[in-house]
Amino acid sequence: MSKSVAKKIQAIRGMNDLLPSESPRWQFFEGIVRQLMQRYGFAEIRTPIVEQTALFARSIGEVTDIVEKEMYTFEDRNGDSLTLRPEGTASCVRAAMENGLLYNQTQRLWYQGPMFRHERPQKGRYRQFHQVGIEAYGFEGPDIDAEVILLSARLWKELGLMEHVTLELNSLGSSEARAAYRDKLVAYFEQHRDVLDEDAKRRLTSNPLRILDSKNPAMAEMLDGAPRLLDNLDEPSQAHFEQLKAMLDAAGIAYVINPRLVRGLDYYSRTVFEWTTTALGSQGTVCAGGRYDGLVEQLGGKPTPGVGFAMGVERLILLLETLDLIPDEAGSDVYLLAMDDTATVAAITLAEQLRSELPWLRLQLHCGGGSFKSRMKKADKSGAAYALLLGEDEIAEHTVTLKALRDDQAQQRVPQAMLAHTLSERLPNTP
RNA sequence: GUGGAUGUAGCUCAGUGGUAGAGCCCCGGAUUGUGGCUCCGGUGGUCGUGGGUUCGAUCCCCAUCAUCCACCCCA
C-alpha cells in the first residue's frame, strides 16, 4: 500500500470548472438570453472552437494584443497552424460566407460559447471565458445599430441591471476618414513626443488610435488637446451617427459620448459602443461591439456591412451575483423515500409511475440506503416541498405517506391511485 | 507581460521553531416509522508544492504553482 506520489493534475490556469452550485445561475442567464434572441428575430449559429490561425490574424488585426500575444495557437498533426478562437465575430463571418448565408440576403445571428485568450487571470478575466454575441449582416443604415443596442438594453432591463450599467458611444468613421485622422493624430503626437510613455511610442507606428485610450495621467493633458475623431468624421458617417443618436433618444436609451472609445479590434468602423459597470473593479466592460463594414470583404467576401456585440458571461453573472439579482429555485418538488431496504423496489416502481403520469414533476428518489432518520435528512436537504414515504404499512394498503417539508400541513396517507391527482393540486408550478 | 498580497480540514478562518485547532458541512446517537431546533459522539489535514537553514520547519529563507488586487488588456 504505497502512498500515491503522482503529481496532482490541476485545471489549466485561468480555466474554471462550473460547479453544480453555480450552474443554475448560468442556466437562468442563458434562458433569458435565448428567449430574447428569439423575440428580436436572431437565429443561433454554432461554429467550431478551433479555426485556422490566419482567420483571426487577418480579421482582428496583426498588431493587436490579442493576435500578438494572447492566442492559443498550435500546430495540427498535418502542420497547419490552428488557433482556439479568441472571439466570435471572425468565426461567424467565416461560417456565414462559407455557407452562403451572405449571398444577396441579410442575416441576424447570435452565438454563445467559450473563447480563449492567454492573459493574466484576474477576477472577471479568464483564459477560457464565455461570450454571448450577436451579428447582423447586410444592413447599411443606423436602424440595425439601434436594434442591436436596444436588444442589449432590454437584456439589462430584464436582468435588473439597467441602473448599474452605462452605455458609451462613439463613431470611428469610414476607414478612409479614419486613415486621414490617423495621419493627423500621428503628427500631433510627434509634436508631443516628450510626453509619450513607452507604450504610446510603440503604438505610434502600430496603432496610434489606441493611445487615446491610455489612462496614464501624465498624458491626460496632452490627450485632451489631441484632434478628436468625432470632428474628423466623413460626411456619411457623421449622418449615420446622428441618426443613431436620434433613434436611441427616441427609444429613451441614455448614453455617454466617449470620443476616446476605440476598441481593441481593428475591424471596427463607424459605430462602436461599450456597456460598462463600476461594480466589478477593473474589469468594467460587460458588453462591447460596433460596426465592421469592411470585415467580410477583408476576409474575401463581397462587401457586406456588419454590426454586432459580444458580452462576457462570467462578468455578467458576477455582476448579477454581486447585486443579488439571481432568484434561487428549489431543486426538486418531491423526494420519494423507502423507509427501509425492503421497500426499495416498491419505491422505484412508484417513482417511475409518477414520472410517467406527471412529466413536469421534479422527483428525486432516495438512493443509498441509510437509517430512516438519515433518509429524512436527505429529503430535507434536497429542498423538496414534499416527502413521499413508503413503508411496510403503506405498501400493504396501497397508499403512500405525503409529508409537507416546508409548511405545517398535516401529513396524510394518500392512495397510490390518487397520488398524481393530489400532487397536481398541491404543487404550485403545475402546468 | 509588470508590481503587490494571500495559500492551514470539503467551506470560512485561528495558531505555534518541538509535526495542529474552532465554527459550518458530513456521518452516527439521544428518538423501534418522521427532517428542520437542541445536546452528545465521530470521520476528515504529508499546514499549496519542491528545495534550503536548523538537532527539529506549518512557522524562517529561496524557488515554483494557484488565487486575489493594481497595471496592462479586454468580454
Coordinates of C-alpha atoms (C1' of nucleotides) in Angstrom, one line a residue:
Chain A
M1 CA 0.0 0.0 0.0
S2 CA 2.3 2.8 -1.1
K3 CA 1.0 6.3 -1.0
S4 CA 0.4 7.8 -4.4
V5 CA 3.3 10.0 -5.4
A6 CA 1.8 11.0 -8.6
K7 CA 1.6 14.8 -9.1
K8 CA -1.9 16.2 -8.7
I9 CA -3.3 17.2 -12.0
Q10 CA -5.0 20.6 -11.9
A11 CA -7.2 22.5 -14.2
I12 CA -5.3 24.8 -16.6
R13 CA -4.6 28.2 -15.2
G14 CA -7.5 30.6 -15.9
M15 CA -9.8 27.9 -16.9
N16 CA -12.5 27.1 -14.4
D17 CA -14.9 24.3 -13.6
L18 CA -18.5 25.3 -13.5
L19 CA -19.8 23.6 -10.4
P20 CA -23.3 22.3 -9.7
S21 CA -23.8 25.0 -7.2
E22 CA -23.2 27.7 -9.9
S23 CA -24.8 26.1 -12.9
P24 CA -28.3 27.3 -12.0
R25 CA -27.1 30.9 -12.4
W26 CA -25.8 30.2 -15.8
Q27 CA -29.0 28.5 -16.8
F28 CA -31.0 31.4 -15.5
F29 CA -29.0 33.8 -17.6
E30 CA -28.8 31.6 -20.7
G31 CA -32.6 31.1 -20.6
I32 CA -33.3 34.8 -20.6
V33 CA -30.8 35.3 -23.4
R34 CA -32.2 32.6 -25.6
Q35 CA -35.7 33.9 -25.3
L36 CA -34.6 37.5 -26.0
M37 CA -32.8 36.4 -29.2
Q38 CA -36.0 34.7 -30.4
R39 CA -38.0 37.8 -29.6
Y40 CA -35.7 40.0 -31.7
G41 CA -35.5 37.6 -34.6
F42 CA -31.9 36.4 -34.2
A43 CA -31.1 32.8 -35.0
E44 CA -28.4 30.8 -33.3
I45 CA -25.3 29.7 -35.1
R46 CA -22.7 27.4 -33.7
T47 CA -19.2 27.2 -35.1
P48 CA -16.1 25.2 -34.2
I49 CA -13.9 26.3 -31.3
V50 CA -10.8 25.9 -33.4
E51 CA -10.1 27.8 -36.7
Q52 CA -7.1 28.4 -39.0
T53 CA -4.8 30.9 -37.3
A54 CA -5.0 33.1 -40.4
L55 CA -8.6 33.8 -39.9
F56 CA -8.0 35.7 -36.6
A57 CA -4.8 37.3 -37.7
R58 CA -6.5 38.7 -40.8
S59 CA -9.7 39.9 -39.1
I60 CA -8.7 41.0 -35.6
G61 CA -5.5 42.7 -36.8
E62 CA -1.9 41.6 -36.8
V63 CA -0.7 44.2 -34.4
T64 CA -3.5 43.9 -31.8
D65 CA -2.6 42.5 -28.4
I66 CA -4.9 39.6 -29.0
V67 CA -3.1 38.4 -32.1
E68 CA 0.4 39.4 -30.9
K69 CA 0.4 37.7 -27.6
E70 CA -2.8 36.2 -26.4
M71 CA -3.8 33.5 -28.8
Y72 CA -3.7 29.8 -28.1
T73 CA -2.0 28.7 -31.3
F74 CA -0.7 25.3 -32.0
E75 CA 0.3 23.0 -34.9
D76 CA -2.1 20.4 -36.1
R77 CA -0.7 17.0 -36.9
N78 CA -0.5 17.8 -40.6
G79 CA 1.4 21.0 -39.9
D80 CA -1.5 23.5 -40.2
S81 CA -1.5 26.4 -37.7
L82 CA -4.7 26.3 -35.7
T83 CA -6.0 28.6 -33.0
L84 CA -8.5 28.4 -30.2
R85 CA -10.9 31.2 -31.0
P86 CA -10.2 34.4 -29.0
E87 CA -13.6 35.9 -30.0
G88 CA -16.6 35.0 -32.0
T89 CA -17.0 37.5 -34.9
A90 CA -14.4 36.2 -37.2
S91 CA -15.7 32.6 -37.0
C92 CA -19.2 33.8 -37.5
V93 CA -18.3 35.8 -40.7
R94 CA -16.3 32.8 -42.0
A95 CA -19.1 30.4 -41.4
A96 CA -21.7 32.7 -42.9
M97 CA -19.6 33.3 -46.0
E98 CA -18.7 29.6 -46.4
N99 CA -22.4 28.5 -46.2
G100 CA -23.7 31.2 -48.5
L101 CA -25.7 33.0 -45.8
L102 CA -24.5 36.4 -47.0
Y103 CA -25.4 35.8 -50.7
N104 CA -28.0 38.5 -51.6
Q105 CA -29.6 38.5 -48.2
T106 CA -29.5 39.8 -44.6
Q107 CA -28.8 37.8 -41.5
R108 CA -29.4 38.2 -37.8
L109 CA -27.3 35.7 -35.9
W110 CA -26.3 35.0 -32.3
Y111 CA -23.9 32.7 -30.7
Q112 CA -22.7 31.6 -27.4
G113 CA -19.7 29.7 -26.2
P114 CA -16.2 29.6 -24.8
M115 CA -13.4 31.9 -26.0
F116 CA -9.7 31.6 -25.2
R117 CA -7.1 34.3 -24.6
H118 CA -3.8 33.8 -22.9
E119 CA -4.0 36.7 -20.5
R120 CA -3.1 37.0 -16.8
P121 CA -6.1 35.8 -15.0
Q122 CA -7.9 38.0 -12.6
K123 CA -11.5 38.4 -11.3
G124 CA -13.7 38.8 -14.4
R125 CA -10.8 37.9 -16.7
Y126 CA -10.1 34.3 -17.5
R127 CA -8.2 32.3 -20.1
Q128 CA -11.3 30.4 -21.0
F129 CA -14.3 32.6 -20.8
H130 CA -17.7 32.7 -22.3
Q131 CA -19.4 35.2 -24.6
V132 CA -22.8 35.7 -26.0
G133 CA -22.7 37.6 -29.2
I134 CA -24.9 38.8 -32.0
E135 CA -24.0 39.7 -35.6
A136 CA -26.2 41.3 -38.2
Y137 CA -25.1 41.2 -41.8
G138 CA -26.2 43.2 -44.8
F139 CA -27.7 46.2 -43.1
E140 CA -26.4 49.5 -44.2
G141 CA -28.3 52.0 -42.1
P142 CA -28.2 53.0 -38.4
D143 CA -31.5 51.3 -37.7
I144 CA -29.8 48.0 -37.1
D145 CA -27.2 49.6 -34.9
A146 CA -30.1 50.9 -32.8
E147 CA -31.8 47.5 -32.9
V148 CA -28.6 45.8 -31.6
I149 CA -28.1 48.3 -28.8
L150 CA -31.8 48.1 -27.9
L151 CA -31.6 44.3 -27.6
S152 CA -28.7 44.6 -25.2
A153 CA -30.6 47.3 -23.3
R154 CA -33.6 45.1 -22.9
L155 CA -31.5 42.4 -21.5
W156 CA -30.2 44.7 -18.8
K157 CA -33.8 45.7 -18.0
E158 CA -34.9 42.1 -17.8
L159 CA -32.0 41.1 -15.6
G160 CA -32.4 44.2 -13.3
L161 CA -29.1 45.6 -14.3
M162 CA -30.1 48.8 -16.1
E163 CA -29.3 51.2 -13.2
H164 CA -25.9 49.5 -12.9
V165 CA -24.6 49.9 -16.5
T166 CA -23.7 52.8 -18.7
L167 CA -23.7 53.0 -22.5
E168 CA -20.7 54.6 -24.0
L169 CA -20.9 55.5 -27.7
N170 CA -18.5 56.7 -30.4
S171 CA -18.0 56.6 -34.1
L172 CA -14.8 55.7 -35.8
G173 CA -16.0 56.9 -39.2
S174 CA -15.2 55.2 -42.5
S175 CA -11.9 53.5 -43.0
E176 CA -10.8 56.4 -45.3
A177 CA -11.7 59.0 -42.8
R178 CA -10.0 57.0 -40.1
A179 CA -6.8 56.8 -42.1
A180 CA -6.8 60.6 -42.7
Y181 CA -7.5 61.2 -39.0
R182 CA -4.7 58.8 -38.1
D183 CA -2.2 60.8 -40.0
K184 CA -3.3 64.0 -38.3
L185 CA -3.1 62.3 -34.9
V186 CA 0.4 60.9 -35.5
A187 CA 1.5 64.4 -36.5
Y188 CA 0.1 65.8 -33.2
F189 CA 1.7 63.1 -31.1
E190 CA 5.1 63.6 -32.9
Q191 CA 4.9 67.2 -31.7
H192 CA 4.5 66.0 -28.1
R193 CA 6.9 63.1 -28.3
D194 CA 8.4 64.1 -24.9
V195 CA 5.2 63.4 -23.1
L196 CA 4.5 60.0 -24.6
D197 CA 5.2 57.0 -22.5
E198 CA 6.9 53.8 -23.7
D199 CA 3.7 52.1 -24.7
A200 CA 2.5 55.1 -26.6
K201 CA 5.7 55.4 -28.5
R202 CA 5.4 51.8 -29.5
R203 CA 1.9 52.3 -30.7
L204 CA 2.7 55.5 -32.6
T205 CA 3.6 53.4 -35.6
S206 CA 1.4 50.3 -34.9
N207 CA -1.9 51.6 -33.6
P208 CA -1.9 55.3 -32.8
L209 CA -5.6 55.5 -32.1
R210 CA -5.2 53.2 -29.1
I211 CA -3.0 55.9 -27.5
L212 CA -6.2 57.9 -26.9
D213 CA -7.4 55.1 -24.7
S214 CA -4.4 55.5 -22.3
K215 CA -5.2 56.0 -18.6
N216 CA -1.7 57.4 -17.9
P217 CA -2.4 60.6 -16.0
A218 CA 0.9 62.1 -17.3
M219 CA -0.5 62.1 -20.8
A220 CA -4.0 63.2 -19.9
E221 CA -3.5 66.9 -20.6
M222 CA -1.8 66.2 -23.9
L223 CA -4.6 63.8 -24.9
D224 CA -7.2 66.4 -24.1
G225 CA -5.6 68.6 -26.7
A226 CA -5.5 66.0 -29.4
P227 CA -7.6 66.3 -32.5
R228 CA -10.9 64.5 -32.0
L229 CA -12.0 61.7 -34.1
L230 CA -15.6 62.9 -34.0
D231 CA -14.5 66.2 -35.5
N232 CA -12.9 64.4 -38.4
L233 CA -15.7 62.1 -39.5
D234 CA -16.6 61.8 -43.1
E235 CA -20.0 63.2 -44.1
P236 CA -21.9 59.9 -44.4
S237 CA -20.5 58.5 -41.1
Q238 CA -21.4 61.8 -39.4
A239 CA -25.0 61.4 -40.7
H240 CA -25.1 57.8 -39.7
F241 CA -24.0 58.7 -36.2
E242 CA -26.5 61.5 -35.8
Q243 CA -29.4 59.2 -36.9
L244 CA -28.4 56.5 -34.5
K245 CA -28.3 59.0 -31.6
A246 CA -31.8 60.2 -32.6
M247 CA -33.1 56.7 -32.6
L248 CA -31.6 56.0 -29.2
D249 CA -33.0 59.2 -27.9
A250 CA -36.5 58.3 -29.2
A251 CA -36.2 54.9 -27.5
G252 CA -35.3 56.5 -24.3
I253 CA -31.8 54.9 -24.0
A254 CA -29.3 57.1 -22.2
Y255 CA -25.7 57.1 -23.5
V256 CA -22.5 59.0 -23.0
I257 CA -20.4 60.0 -26.0
N258 CA -16.8 58.9 -25.4
P259 CA -14.6 60.2 -28.1
R260 CA -11.7 58.1 -26.8
L261 CA -13.6 54.8 -27.2
V262 CA -11.6 53.0 -29.8
R263 CA -11.9 49.2 -29.2
G264 CA -9.2 46.7 -29.4
L265 CA -10.0 45.0 -32.6
D266 CA -9.0 46.5 -35.9
Y267 CA -12.1 45.6 -37.9
Y268 CA -14.4 48.2 -36.4
S269 CA -15.7 51.2 -38.4
R270 CA -18.3 53.8 -37.7
T271 CA -20.4 52.9 -34.6
V272 CA -18.7 51.5 -31.6
F273 CA -20.1 51.1 -28.1
E274 CA -19.5 49.6 -24.7
W275 CA -21.7 48.9 -21.7
T276 CA -19.7 49.3 -18.6
T277 CA -20.2 49.0 -14.9
T278 CA -18.3 50.3 -11.9
A279 CA -19.3 47.3 -9.7
L280 CA -16.7 44.8 -11.0
G281 CA -13.4 46.6 -10.2
S282 CA -11.1 46.9 -13.1
Q283 CA -12.9 44.6 -15.5
G284 CA -15.7 47.0 -16.1
T285 CA -16.7 46.3 -19.7
V286 CA -19.6 43.9 -19.7
C287 CA -20.7 44.1 -23.4
A288 CA -19.0 45.7 -26.3
G289 CA -19.4 45.9 -30.0
G290 CA -19.9 48.0 -33.1
R291 CA -20.0 48.1 -36.8
Y292 CA -17.4 46.3 -39.1
D293 CA -18.4 47.1 -42.6
G294 CA -15.1 46.1 -44.1
L295 CA -14.6 42.8 -42.5
V296 CA -16.4 40.5 -44.9
E297 CA -14.5 41.9 -47.8
Q298 CA -11.3 41.7 -45.9
L299 CA -11.9 38.0 -45.5
G300 CA -12.5 37.5 -49.2
G301 CA -16.3 38.0 -49.5
K302 CA -18.4 40.5 -51.3
P303 CA -18.6 43.9 -49.5
T304 CA -21.2 43.3 -46.7
P305 CA -21.9 45.6 -43.8
G306 CA -22.0 44.0 -40.3
V307 CA -22.8 45.1 -36.8
G308 CA -22.6 43.1 -33.6
F309 CA -21.6 42.9 -30.0
A310 CA -20.2 40.4 -27.6
M311 CA -20.8 40.2 -23.9
G312 CA -18.8 38.5 -21.2
V313 CA -21.0 35.9 -19.5
E314 CA -18.7 35.4 -16.4
R315 CA -18.7 39.2 -15.8
L316 CA -22.4 39.5 -16.1
I317 CA -23.1 36.6 -13.8
L318 CA -20.6 38.0 -11.4
L319 CA -22.5 41.3 -11.5
L320 CA -25.8 39.6 -11.0
E321 CA -24.4 37.8 -8.0
T322 CA -22.9 40.9 -6.5
L323 CA -26.2 42.6 -6.8
D324 CA -28.1 39.5 -5.6
L325 CA -30.3 39.5 -8.7
I326 CA -30.5 35.8 -9.3
P327 CA -33.6 34.1 -8.0
D328 CA -32.9 30.8 -6.2
E329 CA -35.0 27.8 -7.2
A330 CA -35.6 24.6 -5.3
G331 CA -34.1 21.6 -7.0
S332 CA -37.0 19.2 -6.6
D333 CA -40.7 19.2 -5.9
V334 CA -40.8 15.8 -4.3
Y335 CA -38.4 13.4 -2.5
L336 CA -39.6 9.8 -2.5
L337 CA -38.0 7.5 0.0
A338 CA -38.5 3.9 1.0
M339 CA -38.4 3.6 4.8
D340 CA -36.1 0.7 4.7
D341 CA -34.4 -1.5 2.1
T342 CA -37.4 -3.9 1.8
A343 CA -39.5 -1.1 0.4
T344 CA -36.9 -0.1 -2.3
V345 CA -38.4 -2.0 -5.2
A346 CA -41.9 -0.6 -4.5
A347 CA -40.4 2.9 -4.2
I348 CA -38.7 2.6 -7.6
T349 CA -41.9 1.4 -9.2
L350 CA -43.9 4.2 -7.7
A351 CA -41.3 6.8 -8.7
E352 CA -41.4 5.7 -12.3
Q353 CA -45.2 5.6 -12.3
L354 CA -45.3 9.2 -11.1
R355 CA -42.8 10.3 -13.6
S356 CA -44.9 8.9 -16.4
E357 CA -48.1 10.4 -15.0
L358 CA -46.7 13.8 -14.3
P359 CA -44.0 14.7 -16.8
W360 CA -43.4 18.1 -15.2
L361 CA -42.8 16.7 -11.8
R362 CA -39.3 17.0 -10.4
L363 CA -39.0 13.9 -8.3
Q364 CA -35.9 12.7 -6.6
L365 CA -35.8 9.1 -5.5
H366 CA -33.8 8.3 -2.4
C367 CA -30.8 6.0 -3.2
G368 CA -28.0 4.8 -1.0
G369 CA -29.8 3.3 2.0
G370 CA -29.1 4.5 5.5
S371 CA -31.3 4.8 8.5
F372 CA -34.8 6.2 8.2
K373 CA -33.6 9.3 10.0
S374 CA -30.8 9.9 7.6
R375 CA -33.3 9.4 4.7
M376 CA -35.5 12.1 6.1
K377 CA -32.5 14.4 6.5
K378 CA -31.7 13.9 2.8
A379 CA -35.3 14.6 1.9
D380 CA -35.0 17.9 3.8
K381 CA -31.6 18.8 2.3
S382 CA -33.0 18.2 -1.2
G383 CA -35.1 21.3 -0.9
A384 CA -38.2 19.4 -2.0
A385 CA -41.5 20.7 -0.9
Y386 CA -42.9 17.3 -0.1
A387 CA -41.5 13.9 1.0
L388 CA -43.3 10.8 0.0
L389 CA -42.7 7.9 2.5
L390 CA -43.2 4.3 1.6
G391 CA -43.0 1.7 4.3
E392 CA -44.5 -1.7 5.2
D393 CA -47.9 -0.3 6.1
E394 CA -48.2 1.9 3.1
I395 CA -47.3 -1.0 0.7
A396 CA -49.9 -3.2 2.4
E397 CA -52.7 -0.7 1.9
H398 CA -51.5 0.7 -1.5
T399 CA -51.0 4.1 -0.1
V400 CA -48.1 6.5 0.4
T401 CA -47.5 9.0 3.2
L402 CA -47.4 12.6 1.9
K403 CA -45.5 14.9 4.2
A404 CA -45.0 18.6 3.7
L405 CA -41.5 19.7 4.5
R406 CA -41.8 23.5 4.2
D407 CA -45.0 24.3 6.0
D408 CA -47.4 23.0 8.6
Q409 CA -49.8 20.9 6.5
A410 CA -50.7 17.7 8.3
Q411 CA -49.2 14.6 6.7
Q412 CA -51.6 12.2 5.2
R413 CA -51.9 8.7 3.7
V414 CA -52.8 9.0 0.1
P415 CA -54.0 6.1 -2.0
Q416 CA -51.4 5.5 -4.7
A417 CA -54.0 5.7 -7.4
M418 CA -54.8 9.2 -6.2
L419 CA -51.3 10.4 -5.8
A420 CA -50.8 12.1 -9.2
H421 CA -54.0 14.0 -8.7
T422 CA -53.1 15.1 -5.2
L423 CA -49.6 16.3 -6.2
S424 CA -51.1 18.3 -9.1
E425 CA -53.3 20.1 -6.6
R426 CA -50.6 20.7 -4.0
L427 CA -47.7 21.9 -6.1
P428 CA -47.8 25.5 -7.3
N429 CA -45.9 25.0 -10.5
T430 CA -48.4 22.6 -12.0
P431 CA -48.9 23.4 -15.7
Chain B
rG1 C1' 3.8 40.6 -19.6
rU2 C1' 5.0 44.0 -14.7
rG3 C1' 4.2 45.1 -9.4
rG4 C1' 1.9 43.6 -4.7
rA5 C1' -1.0 40.4 -1.2
rU6 C1' -2.5 35.6 0.1
rG7 C1' -2.2 29.9 0.3
rU8 C1' -3.6 25.5 7.3
rA9 C1' -9.9 20.1 7.3
rG10 C1' -15.0 19.9 1.9
rC11 C1' -16.0 25.6 3.3
rU12 C1' -14.8 30.2 6.4
rC13 C1' -10.7 31.0 9.4
rA14 C1' -7.4 30.8 14.3
rG15 C1' -2.4 29.2 15.7
rU16 C1' 3.0 28.0 17.3
rG17 C1' 10.8 26.9 15.7
rG18 C1' 9.3 20.9 19.2
rU19 C1' 4.9 17.6 13.0
rA20 C1' -2.2 21.4 14.6
rG21 C1' -7.4 23.8 16.4
rA22 C1' -12.6 26.3 16.1
rG23 C1' -17.2 27.2 13.5
rC24 C1' -20.0 25.3 9.5
rC25 C1' -20.6 20.8 6.4
rC26 C1' -20.7 15.4 6.6
rC27 C1' -21.6 10.6 9.5
rG28 C1' -23.7 8.3 13.9
rG29 C1' -26.6 8.5 18.5
rA30 C1' -30.3 10.8 22.1
rU31 C1' -36.0 9.5 19.2
rU32 C1' -38.3 0.5 17.2
rG33 C1' -41.6 4.6 11.2
rU34 C1' -40.7 11.1 10.8
rG35 C1' -36.4 16.1 8.6
rG36 C1' -35.7 21.2 10.4
rC37 C1' -34.2 23.2 16.7
rU38 C1' -31.1 21.3 20.8
rC39 C1' -27.5 18.0 23.1
rC40 C1' -23.6 14.1 22.8
rG41 C1' -20.0 11.5 19.9
rG42 C1' -17.2 10.7 15.3
rU43 C1' -14.7 10.8 10.2
rG44 C1' -11.6 14.1 8.0
rG45 C1' -5.1 17.7 7.4
rU46 C1' 2.1 14.5 4.1
rC47 C1' -0.3 23.1 7.2
rG48 C1' -0.2 24.6 -1.9
rU49 C1' 4.4 22.0 -4.0
rG50 C1' 9.9 21.5 -4.2
rG51 C1' 14.4 22.8 -2.1
rG52 C1' 17.4 25.3 1.9
rU53 C1' 18.7 26.8 7.1
rU54 C1' 18.1 24.0 11.8
rC55 C1' 19.0 18.7 16.4
rG56 C1' 14.0 19.7 14.7
rA57 C1' 10.1 23.9 9.9
rU58 C1' 3.2 24.6 9.2
rC59 C1' 6.1 28.9 11.2
rC60 C1' 12.5 31.5 8.9
rC61 C1' 14.9 31.8 3.6
rC62 C1' 14.6 30.6 -1.8
rA63 C1' 12.1 28.8 -5.9
rU64 C1' 7.6 27.2 -8.0
rC65 C1' 2.3 26.7 -8.7
rA66 C1' -2.5 28.7 -7.8
rU67 C1' -5.9 32.6 -6.3
rC68 C1' -6.9 37.8 -5.5
rC69 C1' -5.7 43.2 -6.3
rA70 C1' -3.5 47.1 -9.4
rC71 C1' -1.1 48.0 -14.1
rC72 C1' -1.8 46.2 -18.9
rC73 C1' -5.6 44.3 -22.0
rC74 C1' -10.4 43.3 -22.9
rA75 C1' -15.8 40.3 -22.7

